[in-house]
mmCIF file of C-alpha atoms in Angstrom:
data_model
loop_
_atom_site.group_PDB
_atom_site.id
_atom_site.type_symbol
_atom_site.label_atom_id
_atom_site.label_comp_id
_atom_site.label_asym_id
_atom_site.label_seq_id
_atom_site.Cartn_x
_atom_site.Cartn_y
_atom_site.Cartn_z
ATOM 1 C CA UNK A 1 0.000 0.000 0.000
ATOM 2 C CA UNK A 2 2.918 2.367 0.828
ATOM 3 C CA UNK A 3 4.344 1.921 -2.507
ATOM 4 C CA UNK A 4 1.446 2.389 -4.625
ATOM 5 C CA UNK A 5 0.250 5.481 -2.185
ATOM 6 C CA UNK A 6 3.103 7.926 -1.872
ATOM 7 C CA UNK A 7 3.100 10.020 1.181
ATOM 8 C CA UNK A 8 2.436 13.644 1.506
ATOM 9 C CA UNK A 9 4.930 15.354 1.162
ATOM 10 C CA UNK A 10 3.280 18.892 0.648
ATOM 11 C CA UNK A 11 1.290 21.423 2.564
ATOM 12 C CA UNK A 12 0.374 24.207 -0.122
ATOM 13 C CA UNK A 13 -1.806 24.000 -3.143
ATOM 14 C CA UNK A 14 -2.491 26.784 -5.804
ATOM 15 C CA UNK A 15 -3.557 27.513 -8.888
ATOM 16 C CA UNK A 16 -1.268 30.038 -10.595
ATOM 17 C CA UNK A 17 -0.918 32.010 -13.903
ATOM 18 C CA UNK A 18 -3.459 33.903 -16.134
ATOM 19 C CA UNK A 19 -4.313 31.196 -18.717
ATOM 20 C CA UNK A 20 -3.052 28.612 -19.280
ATOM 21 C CA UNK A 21 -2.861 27.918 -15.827
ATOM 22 C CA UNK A 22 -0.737 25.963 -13.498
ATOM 23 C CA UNK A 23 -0.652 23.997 -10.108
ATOM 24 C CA UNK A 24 2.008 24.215 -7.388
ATOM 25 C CA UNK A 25 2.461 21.791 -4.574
ATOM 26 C CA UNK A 26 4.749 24.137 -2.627
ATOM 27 C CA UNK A 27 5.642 26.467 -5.278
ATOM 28 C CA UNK A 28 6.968 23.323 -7.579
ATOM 29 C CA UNK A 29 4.756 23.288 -10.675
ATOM 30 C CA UNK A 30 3.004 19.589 -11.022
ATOM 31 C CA UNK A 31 4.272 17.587 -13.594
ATOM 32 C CA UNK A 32 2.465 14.502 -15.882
ATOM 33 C CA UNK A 33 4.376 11.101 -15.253
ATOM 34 C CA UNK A 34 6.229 11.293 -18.349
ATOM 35 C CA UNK A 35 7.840 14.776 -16.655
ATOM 36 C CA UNK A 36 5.954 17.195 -19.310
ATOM 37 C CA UNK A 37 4.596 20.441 -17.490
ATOM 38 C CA UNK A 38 0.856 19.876 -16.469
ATOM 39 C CA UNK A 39 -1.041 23.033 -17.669
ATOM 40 C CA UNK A 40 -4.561 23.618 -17.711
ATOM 41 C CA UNK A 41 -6.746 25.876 -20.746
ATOM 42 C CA UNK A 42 -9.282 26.756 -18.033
ATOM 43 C CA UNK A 43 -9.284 28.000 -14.659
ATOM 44 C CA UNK A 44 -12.117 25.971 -13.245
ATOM 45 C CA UNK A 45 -9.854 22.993 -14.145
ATOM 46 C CA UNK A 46 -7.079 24.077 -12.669
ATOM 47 C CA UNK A 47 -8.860 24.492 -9.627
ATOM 48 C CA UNK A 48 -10.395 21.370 -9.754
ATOM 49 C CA UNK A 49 -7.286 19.254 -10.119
ATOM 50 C CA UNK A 50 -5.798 21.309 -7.259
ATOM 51 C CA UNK A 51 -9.018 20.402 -4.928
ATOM 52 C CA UNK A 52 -8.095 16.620 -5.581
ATOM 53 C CA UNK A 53 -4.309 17.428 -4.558
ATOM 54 C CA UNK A 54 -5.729 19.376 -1.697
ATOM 55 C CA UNK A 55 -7.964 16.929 -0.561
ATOM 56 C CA UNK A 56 -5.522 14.090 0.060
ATOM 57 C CA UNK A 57 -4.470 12.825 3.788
ATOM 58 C CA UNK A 58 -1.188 11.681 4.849
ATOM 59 C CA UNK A 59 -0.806 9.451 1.304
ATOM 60 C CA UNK A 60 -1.367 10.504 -2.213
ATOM 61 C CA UNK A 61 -4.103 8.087 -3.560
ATOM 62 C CA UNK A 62 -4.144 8.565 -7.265
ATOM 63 C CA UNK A 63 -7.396 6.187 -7.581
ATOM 64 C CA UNK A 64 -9.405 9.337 -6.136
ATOM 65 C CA UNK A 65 -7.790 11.677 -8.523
ATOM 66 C CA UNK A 66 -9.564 11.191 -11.536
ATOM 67 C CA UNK A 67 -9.269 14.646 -13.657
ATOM 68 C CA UNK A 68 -5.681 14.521 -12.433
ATOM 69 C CA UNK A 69 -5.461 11.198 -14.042
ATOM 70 C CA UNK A 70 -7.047 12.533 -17.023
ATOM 71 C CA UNK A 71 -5.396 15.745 -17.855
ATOM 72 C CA UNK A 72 -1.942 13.252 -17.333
ATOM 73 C CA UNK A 73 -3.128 10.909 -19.909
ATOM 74 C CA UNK A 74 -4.368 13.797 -22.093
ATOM 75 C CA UNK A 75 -0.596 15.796 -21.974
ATOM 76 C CA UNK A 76 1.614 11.842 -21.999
ATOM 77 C CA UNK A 77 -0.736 10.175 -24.368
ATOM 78 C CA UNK A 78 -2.981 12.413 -26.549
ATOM 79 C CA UNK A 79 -0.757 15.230 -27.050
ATOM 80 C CA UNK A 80 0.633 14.872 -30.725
ATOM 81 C CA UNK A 81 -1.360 11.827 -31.213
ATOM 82 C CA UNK A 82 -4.638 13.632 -31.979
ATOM 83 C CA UNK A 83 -5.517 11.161 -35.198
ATOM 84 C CA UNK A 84 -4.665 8.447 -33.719
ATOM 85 C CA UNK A 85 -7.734 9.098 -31.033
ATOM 86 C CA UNK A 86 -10.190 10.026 -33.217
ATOM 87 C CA UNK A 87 -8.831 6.932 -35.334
ATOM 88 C CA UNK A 88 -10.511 4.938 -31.855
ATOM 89 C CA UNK A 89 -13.183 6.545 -31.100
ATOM 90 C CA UNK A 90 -14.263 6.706 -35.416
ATOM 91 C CA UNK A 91 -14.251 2.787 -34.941
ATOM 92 C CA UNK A 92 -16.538 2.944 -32.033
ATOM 93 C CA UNK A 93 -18.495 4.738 -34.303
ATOM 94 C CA UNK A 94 -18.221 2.391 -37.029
ATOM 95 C CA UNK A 95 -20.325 -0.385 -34.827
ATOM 96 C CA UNK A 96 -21.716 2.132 -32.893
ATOM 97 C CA UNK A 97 -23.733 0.770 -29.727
ATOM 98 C CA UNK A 98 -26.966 2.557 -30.603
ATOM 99 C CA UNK A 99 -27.076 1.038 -34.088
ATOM 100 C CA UNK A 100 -27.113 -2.368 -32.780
ATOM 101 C CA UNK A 101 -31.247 -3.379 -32.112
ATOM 102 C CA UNK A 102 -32.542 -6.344 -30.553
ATOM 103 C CA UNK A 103 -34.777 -8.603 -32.240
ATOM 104 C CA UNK A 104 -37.062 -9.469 -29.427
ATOM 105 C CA UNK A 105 -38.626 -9.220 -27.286
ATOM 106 C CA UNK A 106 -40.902 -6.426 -28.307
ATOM 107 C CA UNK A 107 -40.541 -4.605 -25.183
ATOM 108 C CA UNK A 108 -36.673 -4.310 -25.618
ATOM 109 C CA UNK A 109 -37.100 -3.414 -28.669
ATOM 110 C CA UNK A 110 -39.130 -0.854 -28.463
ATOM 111 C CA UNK A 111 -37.109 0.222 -24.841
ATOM 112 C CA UNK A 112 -33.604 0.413 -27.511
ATOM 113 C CA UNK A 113 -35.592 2.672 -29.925
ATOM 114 C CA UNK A 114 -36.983 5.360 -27.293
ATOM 115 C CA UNK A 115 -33.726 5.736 -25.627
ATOM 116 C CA UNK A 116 -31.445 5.602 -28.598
ATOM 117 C CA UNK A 117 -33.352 6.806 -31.635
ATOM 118 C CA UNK A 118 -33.224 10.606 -30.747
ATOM 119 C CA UNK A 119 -29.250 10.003 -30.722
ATOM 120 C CA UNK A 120 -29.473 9.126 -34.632
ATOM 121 C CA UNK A 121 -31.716 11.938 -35.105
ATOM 122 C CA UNK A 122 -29.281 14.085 -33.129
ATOM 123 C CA UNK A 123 -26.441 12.434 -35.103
ATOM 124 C CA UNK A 124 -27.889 13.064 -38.008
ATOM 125 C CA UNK A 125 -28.680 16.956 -37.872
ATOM 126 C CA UNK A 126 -25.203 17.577 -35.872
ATOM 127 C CA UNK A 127 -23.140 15.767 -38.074
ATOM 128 C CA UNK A 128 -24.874 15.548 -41.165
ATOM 129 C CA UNK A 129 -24.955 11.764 -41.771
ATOM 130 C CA UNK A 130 -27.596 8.731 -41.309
ATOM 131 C CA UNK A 131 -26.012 5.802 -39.419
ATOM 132 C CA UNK A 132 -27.343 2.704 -40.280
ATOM 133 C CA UNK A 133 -29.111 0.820 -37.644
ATOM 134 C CA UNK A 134 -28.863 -3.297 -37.753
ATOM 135 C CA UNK A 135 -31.012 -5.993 -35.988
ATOM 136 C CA UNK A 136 -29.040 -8.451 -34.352
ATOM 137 C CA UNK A 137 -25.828 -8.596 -33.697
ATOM 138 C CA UNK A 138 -23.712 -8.919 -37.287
ATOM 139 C CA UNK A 139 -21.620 -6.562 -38.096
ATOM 140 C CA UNK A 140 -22.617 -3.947 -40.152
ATOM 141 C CA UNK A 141 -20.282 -1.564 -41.910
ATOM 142 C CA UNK A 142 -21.241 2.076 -41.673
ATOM 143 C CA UNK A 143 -20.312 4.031 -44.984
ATOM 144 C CA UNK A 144 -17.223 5.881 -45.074
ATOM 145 C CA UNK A 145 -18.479 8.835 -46.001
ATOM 146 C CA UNK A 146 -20.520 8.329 -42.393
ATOM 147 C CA UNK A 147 -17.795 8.096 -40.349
ATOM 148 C CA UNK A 148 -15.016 10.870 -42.185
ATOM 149 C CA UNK A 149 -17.772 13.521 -41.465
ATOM 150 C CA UNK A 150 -17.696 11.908 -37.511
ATOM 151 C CA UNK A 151 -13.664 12.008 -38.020
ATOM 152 C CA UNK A 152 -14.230 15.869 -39.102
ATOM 153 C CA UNK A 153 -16.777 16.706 -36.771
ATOM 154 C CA UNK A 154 -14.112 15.268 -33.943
ATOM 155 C CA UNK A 155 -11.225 17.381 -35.514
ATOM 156 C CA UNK A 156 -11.674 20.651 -33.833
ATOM 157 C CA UNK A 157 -11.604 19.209 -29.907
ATOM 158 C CA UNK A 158 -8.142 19.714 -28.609
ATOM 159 C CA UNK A 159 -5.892 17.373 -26.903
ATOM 160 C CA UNK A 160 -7.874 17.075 -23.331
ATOM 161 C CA UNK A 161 -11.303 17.080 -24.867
ATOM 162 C CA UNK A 162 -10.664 14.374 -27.187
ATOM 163 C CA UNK A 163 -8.628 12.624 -23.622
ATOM 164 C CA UNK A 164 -12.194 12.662 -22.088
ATOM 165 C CA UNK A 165 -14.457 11.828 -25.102
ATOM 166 C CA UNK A 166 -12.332 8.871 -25.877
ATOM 167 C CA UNK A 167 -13.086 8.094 -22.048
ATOM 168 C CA UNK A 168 -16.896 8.543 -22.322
ATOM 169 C CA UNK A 169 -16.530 6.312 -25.695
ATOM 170 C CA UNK A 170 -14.824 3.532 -23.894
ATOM 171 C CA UNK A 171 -17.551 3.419 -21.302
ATOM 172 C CA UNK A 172 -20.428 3.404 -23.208
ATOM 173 C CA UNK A 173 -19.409 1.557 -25.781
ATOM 174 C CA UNK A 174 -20.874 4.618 -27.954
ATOM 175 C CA UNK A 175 -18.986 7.336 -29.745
ATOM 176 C CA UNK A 176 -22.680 8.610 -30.602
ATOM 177 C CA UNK A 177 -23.189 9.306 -26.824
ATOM 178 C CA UNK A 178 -19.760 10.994 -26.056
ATOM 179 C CA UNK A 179 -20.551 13.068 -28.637
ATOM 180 C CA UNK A 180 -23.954 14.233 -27.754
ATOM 181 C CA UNK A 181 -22.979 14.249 -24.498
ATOM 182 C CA UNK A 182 -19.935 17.073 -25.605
ATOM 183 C CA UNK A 183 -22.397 19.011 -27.385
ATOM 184 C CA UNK A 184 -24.454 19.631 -24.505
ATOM 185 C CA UNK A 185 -27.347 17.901 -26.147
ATOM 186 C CA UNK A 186 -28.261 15.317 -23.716
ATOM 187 C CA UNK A 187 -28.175 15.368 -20.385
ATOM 188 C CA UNK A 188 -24.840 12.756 -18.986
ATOM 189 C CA UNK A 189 -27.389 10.902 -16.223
ATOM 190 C CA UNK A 190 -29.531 9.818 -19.405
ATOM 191 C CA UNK A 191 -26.412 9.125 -21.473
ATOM 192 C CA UNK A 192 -25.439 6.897 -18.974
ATOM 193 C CA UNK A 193 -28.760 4.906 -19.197
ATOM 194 C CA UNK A 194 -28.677 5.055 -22.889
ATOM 195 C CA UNK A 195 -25.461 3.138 -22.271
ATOM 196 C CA UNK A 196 -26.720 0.226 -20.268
ATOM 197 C CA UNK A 197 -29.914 -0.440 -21.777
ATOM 198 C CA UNK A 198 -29.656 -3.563 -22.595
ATOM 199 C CA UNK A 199 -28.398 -4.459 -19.092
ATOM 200 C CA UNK A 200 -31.028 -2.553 -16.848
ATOM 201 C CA UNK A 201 -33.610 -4.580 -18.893
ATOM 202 C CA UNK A 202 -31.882 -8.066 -18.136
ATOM 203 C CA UNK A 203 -31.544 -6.565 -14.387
ATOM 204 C CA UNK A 204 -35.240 -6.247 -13.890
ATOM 205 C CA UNK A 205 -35.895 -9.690 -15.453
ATOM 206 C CA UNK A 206 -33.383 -12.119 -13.376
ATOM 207 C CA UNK A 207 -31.540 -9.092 -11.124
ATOM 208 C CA UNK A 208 -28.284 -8.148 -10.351
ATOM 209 C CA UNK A 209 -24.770 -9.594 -10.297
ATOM 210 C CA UNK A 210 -22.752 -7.586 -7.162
ATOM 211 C CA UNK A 211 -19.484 -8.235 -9.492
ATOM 212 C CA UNK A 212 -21.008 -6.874 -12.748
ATOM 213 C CA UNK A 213 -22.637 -3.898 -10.196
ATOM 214 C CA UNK A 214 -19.399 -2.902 -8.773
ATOM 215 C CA UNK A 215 -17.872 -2.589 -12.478
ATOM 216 C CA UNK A 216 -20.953 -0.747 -13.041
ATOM 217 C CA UNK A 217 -20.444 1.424 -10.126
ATOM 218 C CA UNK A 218 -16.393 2.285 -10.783
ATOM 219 C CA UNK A 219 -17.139 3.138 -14.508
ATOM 220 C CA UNK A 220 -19.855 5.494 -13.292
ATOM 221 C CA UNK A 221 -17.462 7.210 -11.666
ATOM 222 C CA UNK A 222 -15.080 7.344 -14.108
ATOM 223 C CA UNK A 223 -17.971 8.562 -16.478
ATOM 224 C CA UNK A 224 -18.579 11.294 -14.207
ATOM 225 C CA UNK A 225 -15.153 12.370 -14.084
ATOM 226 C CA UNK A 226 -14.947 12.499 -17.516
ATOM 227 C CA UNK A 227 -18.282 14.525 -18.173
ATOM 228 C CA UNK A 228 -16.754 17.070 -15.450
ATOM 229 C CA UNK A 229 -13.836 17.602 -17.218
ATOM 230 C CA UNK A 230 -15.236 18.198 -20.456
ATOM 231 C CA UNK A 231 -17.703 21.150 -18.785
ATOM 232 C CA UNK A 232 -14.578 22.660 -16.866
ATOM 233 C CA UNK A 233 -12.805 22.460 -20.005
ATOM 234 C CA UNK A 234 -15.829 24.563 -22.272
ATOM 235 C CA UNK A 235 -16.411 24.727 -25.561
ATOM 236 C CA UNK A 236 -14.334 22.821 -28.130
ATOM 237 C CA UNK A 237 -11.870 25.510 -30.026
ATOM 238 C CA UNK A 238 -12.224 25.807 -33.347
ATOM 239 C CA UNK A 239 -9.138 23.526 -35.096
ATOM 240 C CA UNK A 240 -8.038 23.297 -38.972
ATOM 241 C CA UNK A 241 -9.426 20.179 -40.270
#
C-alpha cells in the first residue's frame, strides 16, 4: 500500500498564472508522469485538479484523482497523437452501440428505440450523416463517407477534450453518446442509461450480479469524471481540419 500510495509530502496547493494555468504543490509546478509540465486551458480545471491534490491525507491516492489522471493521460498520451484518437473513437463509431437493435422481445425493442433513436436523429442533424441501424448482432459496416464527417466533426476538440471523449466512448461503448454528451445535447445521467440499456432490462428480469454492479459502479465514476472535465474544459476551439 505504501508503494502504490506515496506520502504527503506537501502542505500548499495553488492555482497560478493567467491562462493557461498551473498547479504548485509548494511552489513546484506539477508535472504529468512522463515529466511534461501539467497546464490547464481553463481556470475551473485548474482548480479542480488542485481540490483533488488538496484533498488528500497523509498518502497521495491517485485512484481518487480522476481529472488529475485525465489531464496526465491527455498531456503523456494524446498530445501529438490527436488522429490516432479520433482513429478509436471513429471505430466505435463504425459499430456504434446505438445502431445495434434487438430482435425481441418487443418490449426491448421498443425500450432500444426510445432511448437511442433521438441520438441518430441528433447524429444526423449535428453531423450531417444517417447511421445505419442493424437488428441483431452482425456486423454492419457504416459508410465511409458516415464516419469521415464523424472524423471531421471530432477534428476541432483539442488534446484534453478528445482525452475525455475517448473516455466517455470507452464506457459506453458509444462514440454517438460521447458526442452528444460534448455538445451539450443530452443530459450525462440519461447518457449513462442510454449506455446500459440492454443491461437494466436483463436486471429487472433475473436481477443483479454484485461483481457486474461494482464494475458498473467504478465506470460510473469514471464517467462522471470524464463529463466534469469536459464542462470545466468549455467549448471545443475551433481547429483546422
Amino acid at each position: 500500500m505504501s508503494a502504490r500510495q506515496p506520502r504527503r509530502l506537501y502542505k500548499q496547493v495553488e492555482v497560478i498564472g493567467a491562462g493557461p494555468y498551473g498547479v504548485t504543490l509548494d511552489g513546484q509546478g506539477l508535472k504529468t508522469p512522463l515529466k511534461r509540465e501539467l497546464s490547464f486551458p481553463s481556470q475551473s480545471l485548474a482548480e479542480a485538479v488542485a481540490a483533488e491534490w488538496a484533498a488528500q491525507g497523509e498518502r497521495i491516492d491517485i485512484e481518487t484523482m480522476w481529472l488529475t489522471k485525465l489531464a496526465n493521460t491527455s498531456i503523456d498520451r494524446v498530445q501529438d497523437n490527436e488522429a490516432r484518437v479520433i482513429g478509436d473513437i471513429v471505430d466505435y463509431a463504425g459499430s456504434d452501440l446505438v445502431c445495434y437493435r434487438a430482435t425481441e422481445p418487443e418490449s426491448l425493442i421498443i425500450r432500444q428505440g426510445e432511448f437511442w433513436d433521438p441520438v441518430l436523429c441528433w447524429a444526423e442533424q449535428a453531423v450531417g450523416v444517417r447511421f445505419i441501424t442493424v437488428e441483431g448482432i452482425v456486423h454492419q459496416p457504416q459508410p465511409k463517407e458516415t464516419l469521415n464527417a464523424v472524423r471531421q466533426h471530432l477534428a476541432r476538440f483539442d488534446a484534453m477534450q478528445l482525452c475525455a471523449l475517448h473516455a466517455l466512448t470507452t464506457l459506453t461503448g458509444s462514440a454517438l453518446l460521447a458526442m452528444i454528451i460534448a455538445a451539450g445535447a443530452l443530459e450525462p445521467e440519461r447518457g449513462w442509461l442510454m449506455a446500459h440499456v440492454d443491461e437494466d432490462w436483463q436486471i429487472e428480469r433475473w436481477g443483479a450480479d454484485a461483481e457486474a454492479l461494482e464494475r458498473r459502479n467504478r465506470g460510473k465514476r469514471e464517467f462522471d469524471a470524464a463529463v466534469r472535465f469536459l464542462t470545466f474544459l468549455g467549448e471545443p476551439p475551433v481547429r483546422p481540419v
